[in-house]
Coordinates of C-alpha atoms and ligand atoms in Angstrom, one line a residue:
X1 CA 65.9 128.8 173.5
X2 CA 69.4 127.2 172.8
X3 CA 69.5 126.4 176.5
X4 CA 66.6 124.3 176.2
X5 CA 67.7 122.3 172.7
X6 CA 71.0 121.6 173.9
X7 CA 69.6 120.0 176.5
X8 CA 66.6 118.2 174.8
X9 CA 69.2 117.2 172.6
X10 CA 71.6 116.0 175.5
X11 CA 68.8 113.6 176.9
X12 CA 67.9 112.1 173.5
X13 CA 71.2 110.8 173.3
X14 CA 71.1 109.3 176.8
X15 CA 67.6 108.3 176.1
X16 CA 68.8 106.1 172.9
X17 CA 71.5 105.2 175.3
X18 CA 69.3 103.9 178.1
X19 CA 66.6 102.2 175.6
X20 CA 64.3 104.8 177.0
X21 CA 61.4 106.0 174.1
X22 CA 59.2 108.0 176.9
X23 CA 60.9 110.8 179.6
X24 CA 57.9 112.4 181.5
X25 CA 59.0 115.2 183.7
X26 CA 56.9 117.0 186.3
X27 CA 57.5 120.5 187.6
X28 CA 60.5 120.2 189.3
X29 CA 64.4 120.2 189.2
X30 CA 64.5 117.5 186.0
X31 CA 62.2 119.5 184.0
X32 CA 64.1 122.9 185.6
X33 CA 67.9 121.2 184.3
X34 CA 66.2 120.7 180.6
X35 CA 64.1 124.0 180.0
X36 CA 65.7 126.2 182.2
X37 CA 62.3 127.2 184.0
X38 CA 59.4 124.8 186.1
X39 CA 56.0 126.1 186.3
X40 CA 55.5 125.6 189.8
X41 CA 54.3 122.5 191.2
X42 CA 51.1 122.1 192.5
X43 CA 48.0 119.7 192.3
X44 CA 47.0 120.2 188.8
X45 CA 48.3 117.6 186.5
X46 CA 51.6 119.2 184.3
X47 CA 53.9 117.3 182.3
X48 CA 56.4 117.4 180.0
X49 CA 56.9 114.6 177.4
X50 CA 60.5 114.3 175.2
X51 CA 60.1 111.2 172.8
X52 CA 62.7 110.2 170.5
X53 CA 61.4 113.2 167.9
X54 CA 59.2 115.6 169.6
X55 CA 58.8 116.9 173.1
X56 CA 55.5 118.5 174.3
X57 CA 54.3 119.5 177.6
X58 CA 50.6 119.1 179.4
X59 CA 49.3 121.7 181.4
X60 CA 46.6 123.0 182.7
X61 CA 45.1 125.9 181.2
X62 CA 45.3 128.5 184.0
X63 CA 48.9 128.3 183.7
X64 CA 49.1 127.8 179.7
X65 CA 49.9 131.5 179.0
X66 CA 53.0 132.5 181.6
X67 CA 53.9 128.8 179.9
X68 CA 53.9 129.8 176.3
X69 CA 55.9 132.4 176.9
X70 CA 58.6 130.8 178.5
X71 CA 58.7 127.4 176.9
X72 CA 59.1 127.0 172.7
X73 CA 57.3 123.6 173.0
X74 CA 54.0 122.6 171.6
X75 CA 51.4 122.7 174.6
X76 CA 48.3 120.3 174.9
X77 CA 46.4 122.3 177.5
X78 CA 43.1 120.5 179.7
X79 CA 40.3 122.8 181.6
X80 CA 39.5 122.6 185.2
X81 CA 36.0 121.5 184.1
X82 CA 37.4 118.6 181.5
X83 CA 40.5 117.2 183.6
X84 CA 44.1 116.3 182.3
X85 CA 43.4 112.8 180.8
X86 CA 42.3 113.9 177.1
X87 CA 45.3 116.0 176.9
X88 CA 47.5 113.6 178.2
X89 CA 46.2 111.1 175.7
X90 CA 46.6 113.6 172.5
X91 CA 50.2 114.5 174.1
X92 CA 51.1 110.7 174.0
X93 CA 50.0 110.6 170.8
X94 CA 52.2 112.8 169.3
X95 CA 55.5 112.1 171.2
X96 CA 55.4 108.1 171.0
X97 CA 56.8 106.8 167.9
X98 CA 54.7 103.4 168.0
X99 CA 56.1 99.8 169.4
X100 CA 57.1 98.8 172.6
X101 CA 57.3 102.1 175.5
X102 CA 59.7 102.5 177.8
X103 CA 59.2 105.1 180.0
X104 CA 61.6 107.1 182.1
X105 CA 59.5 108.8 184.6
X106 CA 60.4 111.8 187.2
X107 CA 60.9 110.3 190.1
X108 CA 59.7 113.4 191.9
X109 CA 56.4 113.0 189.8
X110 CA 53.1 113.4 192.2
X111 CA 51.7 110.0 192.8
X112 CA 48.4 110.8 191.5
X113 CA 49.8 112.0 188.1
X114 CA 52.4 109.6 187.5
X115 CA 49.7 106.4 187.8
X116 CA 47.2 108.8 185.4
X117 CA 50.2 108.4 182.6
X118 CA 51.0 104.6 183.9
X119 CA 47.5 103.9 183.0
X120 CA 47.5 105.4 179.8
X121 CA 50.8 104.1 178.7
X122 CA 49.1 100.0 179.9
X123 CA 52.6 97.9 179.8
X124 CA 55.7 100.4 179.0
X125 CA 58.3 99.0 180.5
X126 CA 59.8 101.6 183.2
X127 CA 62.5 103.2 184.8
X128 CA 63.3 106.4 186.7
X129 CA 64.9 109.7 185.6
X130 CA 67.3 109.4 187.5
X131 CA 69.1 107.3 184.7
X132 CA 68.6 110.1 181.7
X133 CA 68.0 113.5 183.4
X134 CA 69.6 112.4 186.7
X135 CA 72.7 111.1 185.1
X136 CA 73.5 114.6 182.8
X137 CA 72.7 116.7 185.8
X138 CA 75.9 115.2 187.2
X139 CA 77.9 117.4 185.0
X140 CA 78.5 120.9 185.6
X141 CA 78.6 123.0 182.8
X142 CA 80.6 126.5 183.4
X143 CA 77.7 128.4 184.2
X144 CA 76.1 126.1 186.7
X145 CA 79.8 125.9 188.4
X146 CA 80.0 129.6 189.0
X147 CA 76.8 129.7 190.1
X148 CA 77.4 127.4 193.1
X149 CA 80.5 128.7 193.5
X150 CA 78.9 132.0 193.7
X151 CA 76.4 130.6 196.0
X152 CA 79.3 128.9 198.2
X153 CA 80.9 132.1 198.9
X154 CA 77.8 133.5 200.6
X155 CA 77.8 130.6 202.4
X156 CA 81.2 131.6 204.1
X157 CA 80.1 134.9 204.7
X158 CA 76.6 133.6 206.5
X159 CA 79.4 131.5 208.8
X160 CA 81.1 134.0 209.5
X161 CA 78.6 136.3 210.3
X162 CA 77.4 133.1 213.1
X163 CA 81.2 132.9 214.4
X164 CA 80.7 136.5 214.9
X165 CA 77.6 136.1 216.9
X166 CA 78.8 133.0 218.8
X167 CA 79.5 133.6 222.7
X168 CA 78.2 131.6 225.5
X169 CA 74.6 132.6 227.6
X170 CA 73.5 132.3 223.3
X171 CA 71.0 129.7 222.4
X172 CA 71.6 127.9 219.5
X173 CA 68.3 129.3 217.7
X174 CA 70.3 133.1 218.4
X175 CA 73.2 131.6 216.4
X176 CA 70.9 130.3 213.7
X177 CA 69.3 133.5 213.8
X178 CA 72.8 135.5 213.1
X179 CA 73.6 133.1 210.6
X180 CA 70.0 133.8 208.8
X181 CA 70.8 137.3 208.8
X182 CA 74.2 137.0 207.3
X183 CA 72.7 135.2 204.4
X184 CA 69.7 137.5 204.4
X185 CA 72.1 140.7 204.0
X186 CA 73.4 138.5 201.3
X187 CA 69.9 138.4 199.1
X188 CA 70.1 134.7 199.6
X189 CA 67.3 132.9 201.7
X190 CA 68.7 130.7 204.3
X191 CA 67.0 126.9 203.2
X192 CA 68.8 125.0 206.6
X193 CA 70.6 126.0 209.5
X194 CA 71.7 123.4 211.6
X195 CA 73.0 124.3 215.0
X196 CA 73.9 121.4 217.2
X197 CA 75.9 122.7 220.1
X198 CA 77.9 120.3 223.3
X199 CA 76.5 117.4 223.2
X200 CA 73.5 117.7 220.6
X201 CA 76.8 117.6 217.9
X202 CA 76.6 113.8 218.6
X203 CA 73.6 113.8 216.6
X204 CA 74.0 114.5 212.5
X205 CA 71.1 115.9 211.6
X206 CA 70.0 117.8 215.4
X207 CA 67.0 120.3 215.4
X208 CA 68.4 123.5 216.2
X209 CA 66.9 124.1 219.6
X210 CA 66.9 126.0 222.6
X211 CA 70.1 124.8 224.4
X212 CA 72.4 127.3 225.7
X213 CA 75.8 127.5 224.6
X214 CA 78.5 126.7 227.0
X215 CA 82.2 127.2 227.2
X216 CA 83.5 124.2 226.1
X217 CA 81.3 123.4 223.9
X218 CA 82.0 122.1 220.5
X219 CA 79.8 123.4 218.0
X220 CA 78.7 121.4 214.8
X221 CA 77.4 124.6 212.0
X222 CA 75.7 122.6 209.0
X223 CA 74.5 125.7 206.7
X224 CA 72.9 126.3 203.1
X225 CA 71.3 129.0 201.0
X226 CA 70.0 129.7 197.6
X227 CA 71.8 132.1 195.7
X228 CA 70.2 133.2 192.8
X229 CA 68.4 129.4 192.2
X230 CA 71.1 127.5 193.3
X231 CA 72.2 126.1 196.9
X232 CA 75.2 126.2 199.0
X233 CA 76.1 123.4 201.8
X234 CA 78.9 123.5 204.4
X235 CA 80.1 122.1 208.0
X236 CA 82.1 123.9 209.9
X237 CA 82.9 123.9 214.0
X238 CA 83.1 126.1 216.4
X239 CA 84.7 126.0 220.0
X240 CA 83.4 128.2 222.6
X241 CA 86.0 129.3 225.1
X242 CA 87.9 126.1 225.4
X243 CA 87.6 122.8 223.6
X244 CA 86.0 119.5 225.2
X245 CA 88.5 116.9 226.4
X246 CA 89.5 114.6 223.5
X247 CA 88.1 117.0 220.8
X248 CA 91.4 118.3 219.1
X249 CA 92.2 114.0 218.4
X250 CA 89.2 113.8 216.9
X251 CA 89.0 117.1 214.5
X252 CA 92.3 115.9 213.7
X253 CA 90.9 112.6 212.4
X254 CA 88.2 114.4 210.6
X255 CA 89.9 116.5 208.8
X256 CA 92.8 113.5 207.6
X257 CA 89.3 112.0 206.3
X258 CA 88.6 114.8 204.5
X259 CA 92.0 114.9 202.6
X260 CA 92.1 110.9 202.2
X261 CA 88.5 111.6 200.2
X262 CA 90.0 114.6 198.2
X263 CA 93.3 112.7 197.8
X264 CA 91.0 109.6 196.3
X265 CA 88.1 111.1 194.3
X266 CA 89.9 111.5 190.6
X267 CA 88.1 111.2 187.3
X268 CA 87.3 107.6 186.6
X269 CA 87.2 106.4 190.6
X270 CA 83.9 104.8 191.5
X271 CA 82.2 107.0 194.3
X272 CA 82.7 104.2 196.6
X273 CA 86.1 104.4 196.6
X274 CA 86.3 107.7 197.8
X275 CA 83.7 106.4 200.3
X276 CA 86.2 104.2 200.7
X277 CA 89.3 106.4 201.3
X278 CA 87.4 108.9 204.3
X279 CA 85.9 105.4 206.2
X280 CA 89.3 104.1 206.3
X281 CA 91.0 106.6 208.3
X282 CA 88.2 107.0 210.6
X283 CA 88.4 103.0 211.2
X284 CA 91.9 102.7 211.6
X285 CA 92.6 105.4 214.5
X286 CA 89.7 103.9 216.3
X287 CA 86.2 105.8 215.7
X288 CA 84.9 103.4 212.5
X289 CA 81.5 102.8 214.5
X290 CA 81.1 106.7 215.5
X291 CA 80.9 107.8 211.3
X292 CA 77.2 106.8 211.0
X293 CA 76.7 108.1 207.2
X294 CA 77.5 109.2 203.8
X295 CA 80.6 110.7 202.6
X296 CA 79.2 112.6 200.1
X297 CA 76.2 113.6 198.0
X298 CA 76.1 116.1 194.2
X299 CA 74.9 119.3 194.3
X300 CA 73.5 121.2 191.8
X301 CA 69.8 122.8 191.1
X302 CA 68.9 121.0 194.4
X303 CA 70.7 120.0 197.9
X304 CA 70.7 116.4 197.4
X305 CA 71.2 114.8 194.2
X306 CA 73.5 112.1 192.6
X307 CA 76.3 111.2 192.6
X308 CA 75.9 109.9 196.3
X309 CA 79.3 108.6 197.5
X310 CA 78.3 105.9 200.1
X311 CA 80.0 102.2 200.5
X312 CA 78.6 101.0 197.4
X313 CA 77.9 103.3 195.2
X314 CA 79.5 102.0 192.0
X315 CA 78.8 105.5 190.0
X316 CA 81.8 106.5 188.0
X317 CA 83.1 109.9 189.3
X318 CA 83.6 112.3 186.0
X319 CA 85.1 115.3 185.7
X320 CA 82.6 118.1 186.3
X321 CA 80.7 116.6 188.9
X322 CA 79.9 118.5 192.1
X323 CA 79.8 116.7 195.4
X324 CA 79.9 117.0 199.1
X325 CA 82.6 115.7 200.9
X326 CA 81.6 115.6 204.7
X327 CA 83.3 112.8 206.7
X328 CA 82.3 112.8 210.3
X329 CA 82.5 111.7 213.9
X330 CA 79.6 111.5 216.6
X331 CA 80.3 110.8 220.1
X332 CA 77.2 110.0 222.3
X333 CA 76.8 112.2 224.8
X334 CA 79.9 114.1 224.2
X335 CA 80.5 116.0 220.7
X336 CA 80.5 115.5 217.2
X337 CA 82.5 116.6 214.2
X338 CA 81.3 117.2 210.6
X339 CA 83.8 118.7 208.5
X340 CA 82.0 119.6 205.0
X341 CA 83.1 120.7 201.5
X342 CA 81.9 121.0 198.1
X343 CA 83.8 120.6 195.5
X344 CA 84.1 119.9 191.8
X345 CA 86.1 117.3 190.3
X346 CA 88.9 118.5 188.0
X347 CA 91.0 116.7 185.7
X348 CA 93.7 116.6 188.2
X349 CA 91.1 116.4 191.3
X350 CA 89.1 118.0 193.4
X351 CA 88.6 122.0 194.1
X352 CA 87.2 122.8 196.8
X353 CA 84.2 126.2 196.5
X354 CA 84.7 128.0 199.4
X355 CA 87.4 129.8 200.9
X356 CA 86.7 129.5 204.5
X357 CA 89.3 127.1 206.5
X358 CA 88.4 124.1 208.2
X359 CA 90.0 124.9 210.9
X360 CA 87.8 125.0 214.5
X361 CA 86.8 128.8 214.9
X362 CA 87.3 129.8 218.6
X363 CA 85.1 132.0 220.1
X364 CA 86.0 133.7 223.6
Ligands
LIG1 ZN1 75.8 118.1 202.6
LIG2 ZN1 75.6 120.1 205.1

């Protein structure tokens, strides 16, 4: 269990840093980065508890075998007929060290079992997880790297495969569909496919629907996976036939955005900066009010995790990191544009995962 101990040793060290005494994890991508494994995440109350010395989990007892052989921790394990609360107490017991508690609590943690521990713990002072766990799972270590990158080159083929499909008379729930079965060929479950075709681009986050695809239509292809327990993410367009009036001014623009964010996001930057660096160019030439989100967001054992790179996020970008970089443009009633890459930042700056251009890909 090396995996595991480097890890519990990792957040220690940000624990001491943080003032935290108490991490409680729930099943979940937190307790997932630190023991490599999550039961899986369900009603019954499940916990596990790093103090400054010791680390111990809570779990139910229908799932404490499959648990003690995957996790060298002691387990204090509660009945059906009993409930959690005794073995919660008898966890606590042995993980606190005495004096004042702070807690740094999953924010993913159910409701129901997060105000069970609140109550027992009376007045710890609190934070979220994001600040320990959170904050190492910004790192990529070499194996997590490959893994995405792995998972990012699936992601091009699953494209690919939906540029191959793409001709007009096609819904865009037939593209997703090609798409699906690119990643599918793939081993790799397809976890979104966002099709958002003409018009319906203008909106970010469209429901892939039953519009039929037109020539002339721009198409906005928002697309991720999980390859082997990690996700891919990536924005491409595609023009069918010809492209909409104005459209090759405004990929244009994107795509300076999205090499003003690479040219900014350096080891040391704050994320707003790079933020910063995409909303600029989209300002100046004219479209400022038509890039209605984010620049960026990390990536890792989940879609969506820090660093986010908005407008004031003052997180310090480090080396290692994996983030989006998606700059866009949405045009009521006409097209939008999402141009979208993850990358990892190097010493010397960002490298981008996949390998597929950002080029429009025209279909005839
Ligand atoms: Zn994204
Ligand atoms: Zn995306």
């Amino acid at each position: 269990m090396t995996f595991s101990s480097n890890r519990l040793s990792a957040l220690r060290d940000i624990m001491q840093q943080t003032g935290a005494t108490l991490t409680a994890l729930a099943p979940g991508a937190h307790m997932h980065w630190v023991l490599g494994y999550h039961p899986h995440p369900d009603e019954r109350a499940t916990y596990l508890l790093v103090g400054p010395a010791e680390a111990v989990m809570v779990v139910p007892s229908v799932n404490a075998q499959d648990i003690a052989a995957r996790v060298d921790l002691p387990l204090h394990v509660w009945t059906d007929e009993d409930g959690p609360a005794a073995a919660l107490a008898s966890a606590l017991k042995a993980v606190l060290p005495g004096g004042t508690v702070r807690l740094s609590l999953d924010e993913t943690m159910r409701a129901d079992a997060a105000l069970l521990l609140i109550d027992h713990l009376g007045n710890a002072a609190r934070g979220f997880a994001t600040e320990t766990v959170g904050a190492l799972r910004m790192r990529k270590d070499d194996t997590e790297f490959n893994a995405l990158k792995a998972a990012a080159l699936v992601a091009d083929k699953a494209m690919k495969a939906g540029f191959a499909a793409l001709r007009p008379g096609l819904t865009e729930r037939q593209v997703a569909e090609a798409i699906r079965g690119g990643f599918a060929q793939q081993n790799t479950p397809s976890a979104f496919c966002l099709v958002a075709s003409g018009p319906n681009g203008a909106y970010p986050h469209h429901s892939t629907g039953d519009r039929v695809i037109q020539s002339g239509d721009a198409i906005v292809i928002d697309i991720g996976g999980t390859t082997g327990g990690f996700p891919s993410d990536m924005t491409r367009i595609a023009i069918v036939g010809h492209a909409p009036e104005g459209y090759d001014e405004v990929h244009a623009i994107v795509e300076r955005a999205v090499q003003a964010a690479m040219a900014a996001a350096r080891p040391g930057v704050v994320a707003k900066s790079v933020d910063k660096a995409a909303r600029d160019v989209i300002a100046q030439a004219g479209y400022g009010e038509y890039f209605v989100h984010r620049t960026g967001h990390g990536l890792g054992l989940e879609v969506h995790e820090p660093p986010y790179l908005t407008a004031t996020s003052e997180t310090v970008l480090q080396e290692g990191m994996v983030f989006s970089i998606e700059p866009g443009i949405y045009i009521p009633g006409r097209f939008g544009i999402r141009l979208e890459e993850i990358v990892i930042l190097r010493a010397d700056g960002p490298e981008i995962l996949s390998s597929l251009p950002r080029d429009a890909f025209v279909a005839t």
